[in-house]
Amino acid sequence: MGADFKEKTRKTFEKCWDKAAVEANTPDLFSKTPDHAASRYEAEALGDANLAVGDTVAVRMEGGKLIGRRGVSAVLEVCSPSQALVQSIAQGCNIARADIVAADPISGVFEVSFS
């Protein structure tokens, strides 16, 4: 009886394991796969710009670079912008708002978020 039972139920157990493997490898709410591009980029301060976390600057494409301005003064340059960001700014009348969300005062590098 024991040998017959194993042979008759073997396929059922395999199906259960296959279903569990599929469920374990199916993305769900808690998967870590990003569904959109990042909106934070590094930026370097230009000259003696006095910037702090919470400041807002207007970013424009100038000569192939994304330059952040406060009023008429250039205060930062966005390092390594993605092609998607450049296209988005071009479609938005060549201007975007960037908020400074993090700062490293020693190196003068800031993290900006586009909205």
mmCIF file of C-alpha atoms in Angstrom:
data_model
loop_
_atom_site.group_PDB
_atom_site.id
_atom_site.type_symbol
_atom_site.label_atom_id
_atom_site.label_comp_id
_atom_site.label_asym_id
_atom_site.label_seq_id
_atom_site.Cartn_x
_atom_site.Cartn_y
_atom_site.Cartn_z
ATOM 1 C CA MET A 1 0.000 0.000 0.000
ATOM 2 C CA GLY A 2 2.817 2.465 0.732
ATOM 3 C CA ALA A 3 4.450 2.068 -2.703
ATOM 4 C CA ASP A 4 1.135 2.437 -4.533
ATOM 5 C CA PHE A 5 0.287 5.589 -2.582
ATOM 6 C CA LYS A 6 3.575 7.264 -3.531
ATOM 7 C CA GLU A 7 3.113 6.493 -7.220
ATOM 8 C CA LYS A 8 -0.519 7.653 -7.320
ATOM 9 C CA THR A 9 0.103 10.945 -5.514
ATOM 10 C CA ARG A 10 3.481 11.837 -7.008
ATOM 11 C CA LYS A 11 2.068 14.058 -9.768
ATOM 12 C CA THR A 12 -0.156 15.922 -7.322
ATOM 13 C CA PHE A 13 2.836 16.855 -5.198
ATOM 14 C CA GLU A 14 4.784 18.035 -8.240
ATOM 15 C CA LYS A 15 1.918 20.294 -9.266
ATOM 16 C CA CYS A 16 1.787 21.822 -5.803
ATOM 17 C CA TRP A 17 5.499 22.558 -5.892
ATOM 18 C CA ASP A 18 5.224 24.070 -9.369
ATOM 19 C CA LYS A 19 2.421 26.408 -8.249
ATOM 20 C CA ALA A 20 4.442 27.510 -5.235
ATOM 21 C CA ALA A 21 7.472 28.257 -7.413
ATOM 22 C CA VAL A 22 5.377 30.335 -9.798
ATOM 23 C CA GLU A 23 3.802 32.308 -6.925
ATOM 24 C CA ALA A 24 7.206 32.908 -5.330
ATOM 25 C CA ASN A 25 8.647 34.301 -8.577
ATOM 26 C CA THR A 26 5.661 36.445 -9.555
ATOM 27 C CA PRO A 27 6.141 40.172 -8.821
ATOM 28 C CA ASP A 28 3.733 41.639 -6.324
ATOM 29 C CA LEU A 29 3.124 44.794 -4.359
ATOM 30 C CA PHE A 30 6.375 44.440 -2.420
ATOM 31 C CA SER A 31 8.704 43.736 -5.360
ATOM 32 C CA LYS A 32 11.716 46.023 -5.628
ATOM 33 C CA THR A 33 11.525 46.568 -9.377
ATOM 34 C CA PRO A 34 11.256 50.301 -10.100
ATOM 35 C CA ASP A 35 8.257 51.259 -12.195
ATOM 36 C CA HIS A 36 9.382 54.792 -13.045
ATOM 37 C CA ALA A 37 12.576 56.737 -13.576
ATOM 38 C CA ALA A 38 14.331 58.408 -10.707
ATOM 39 C CA SER A 39 13.572 62.070 -10.183
ATOM 40 C CA ARG A 40 16.631 62.894 -8.042
ATOM 41 C CA TYR A 41 19.944 63.925 -9.527
ATOM 42 C CA GLU A 42 23.296 65.199 -8.289
ATOM 43 C CA ALA A 43 24.142 68.835 -8.835
ATOM 44 C CA GLU A 44 27.251 70.896 -8.156
ATOM 45 C CA ALA A 45 27.211 74.432 -6.793
ATOM 46 C CA LEU A 46 28.577 77.088 -9.134
ATOM 47 C CA GLY A 47 30.908 79.725 -7.744
ATOM 48 C CA ASP A 48 30.129 80.899 -4.226
ATOM 49 C CA ALA A 49 26.446 79.991 -4.380
ATOM 50 C CA ASN A 50 24.817 79.863 -0.958
ATOM 51 C CA LEU A 51 22.407 76.923 -1.195
ATOM 52 C CA ALA A 52 20.657 74.901 1.491
ATOM 53 C CA VAL A 53 18.264 71.975 1.751
ATOM 54 C CA GLY A 54 14.749 73.196 0.994
ATOM 55 C CA ASP A 55 15.774 75.831 -1.563
ATOM 56 C CA THR A 56 14.096 75.864 -4.972
ATOM 57 C CA VAL A 57 15.769 76.791 -8.251
ATOM 58 C CA ALA A 58 14.621 77.109 -11.847
ATOM 59 C CA VAL A 59 16.532 74.729 -14.134
ATOM 60 C CA ARG A 60 17.016 75.448 -17.833
ATOM 61 C CA MET A 61 18.970 73.843 -20.646
ATOM 62 C CA GLU A 62 21.839 76.206 -21.514
ATOM 63 C CA GLY A 63 24.492 75.157 -24.012
ATOM 64 C CA GLY A 64 23.921 71.428 -23.508
ATOM 65 C CA LYS A 65 23.996 71.693 -19.699
ATOM 66 C CA LEU A 66 21.193 71.904 -17.149
ATOM 67 C CA ILE A 67 21.818 75.081 -15.182
ATOM 68 C CA GLY A 68 19.858 76.020 -12.060
ATOM 69 C CA ARG A 69 19.216 79.698 -11.494
ATOM 70 C CA ARG A 70 17.946 81.711 -8.587
ATOM 71 C CA GLY A 71 16.766 84.930 -10.110
ATOM 72 C CA VAL A 72 19.346 85.788 -12.786
ATOM 73 C CA SER A 73 22.304 84.136 -11.025
ATOM 74 C CA ALA A 74 23.453 80.644 -12.019
ATOM 75 C CA VAL A 75 23.788 78.686 -8.768
ATOM 76 C CA LEU A 76 24.105 75.011 -9.757
ATOM 77 C CA GLU A 77 24.682 72.572 -12.600
ATOM 78 C CA VAL A 78 22.958 69.192 -12.780
ATOM 79 C CA CYS A 79 25.528 66.401 -13.186
ATOM 80 C CA SER A 80 24.789 63.590 -15.647
ATOM 81 C CA PRO A 81 21.111 64.230 -16.400
ATOM 82 C CA SER A 82 19.240 61.358 -18.013
ATOM 83 C CA GLN A 83 17.932 61.635 -21.547
ATOM 84 C CA ALA A 84 14.378 61.363 -20.183
ATOM 85 C CA LEU A 85 14.967 64.392 -17.935
ATOM 86 C CA VAL A 86 16.392 66.453 -20.792
ATOM 87 C CA GLN A 87 13.420 65.580 -23.011
ATOM 88 C CA SER A 88 10.966 66.338 -20.223
ATOM 89 C CA ILE A 89 12.463 69.784 -19.659
ATOM 90 C CA ALA A 90 12.497 70.458 -23.409
ATOM 91 C CA GLN A 91 8.786 69.622 -23.589
ATOM 92 C CA GLY A 92 8.074 71.867 -20.594
ATOM 93 C CA CYS A 93 9.086 75.117 -22.328
ATOM 94 C CA ASN A 94 12.760 74.510 -21.433
ATOM 95 C CA ILE A 95 12.264 75.152 -17.712
ATOM 96 C CA ALA A 96 11.677 72.982 -14.640
ATOM 97 C CA ARG A 97 11.500 73.402 -10.890
ATOM 98 C CA ALA A 98 14.147 71.627 -8.804
ATOM 99 C CA ASP A 99 14.078 71.346 -5.016
ATOM 100 C CA ILE A 100 17.288 70.724 -3.091
ATOM 101 C CA VAL A 101 16.638 67.665 -0.909
ATOM 102 C CA ALA A 102 20.135 66.793 0.356
ATOM 103 C CA ALA A 103 23.510 68.501 0.614
ATOM 104 C CA ASP A 104 27.149 67.650 1.245
ATOM 105 C CA PRO A 105 28.705 70.919 2.438
ATOM 106 C CA ILE A 106 32.294 69.703 2.147
ATOM 107 C CA SER A 107 32.174 68.710 -1.524
ATOM 108 C CA GLY A 108 29.535 71.215 -2.626
ATOM 109 C CA VAL A 109 27.399 68.458 -4.144
ATOM 110 C CA PHE A 110 23.640 68.625 -3.795
ATOM 111 C CA GLU A 111 20.810 66.222 -4.531
ATOM 112 C CA VAL A 112 17.931 67.830 -6.397
ATOM 113 C CA SER A 113 14.430 66.541 -6.998
ATOM 114 C CA PHE A 114 12.438 67.601 -10.045
ATOM 115 C CA SER A 115 8.729 68.227 -9.855
#
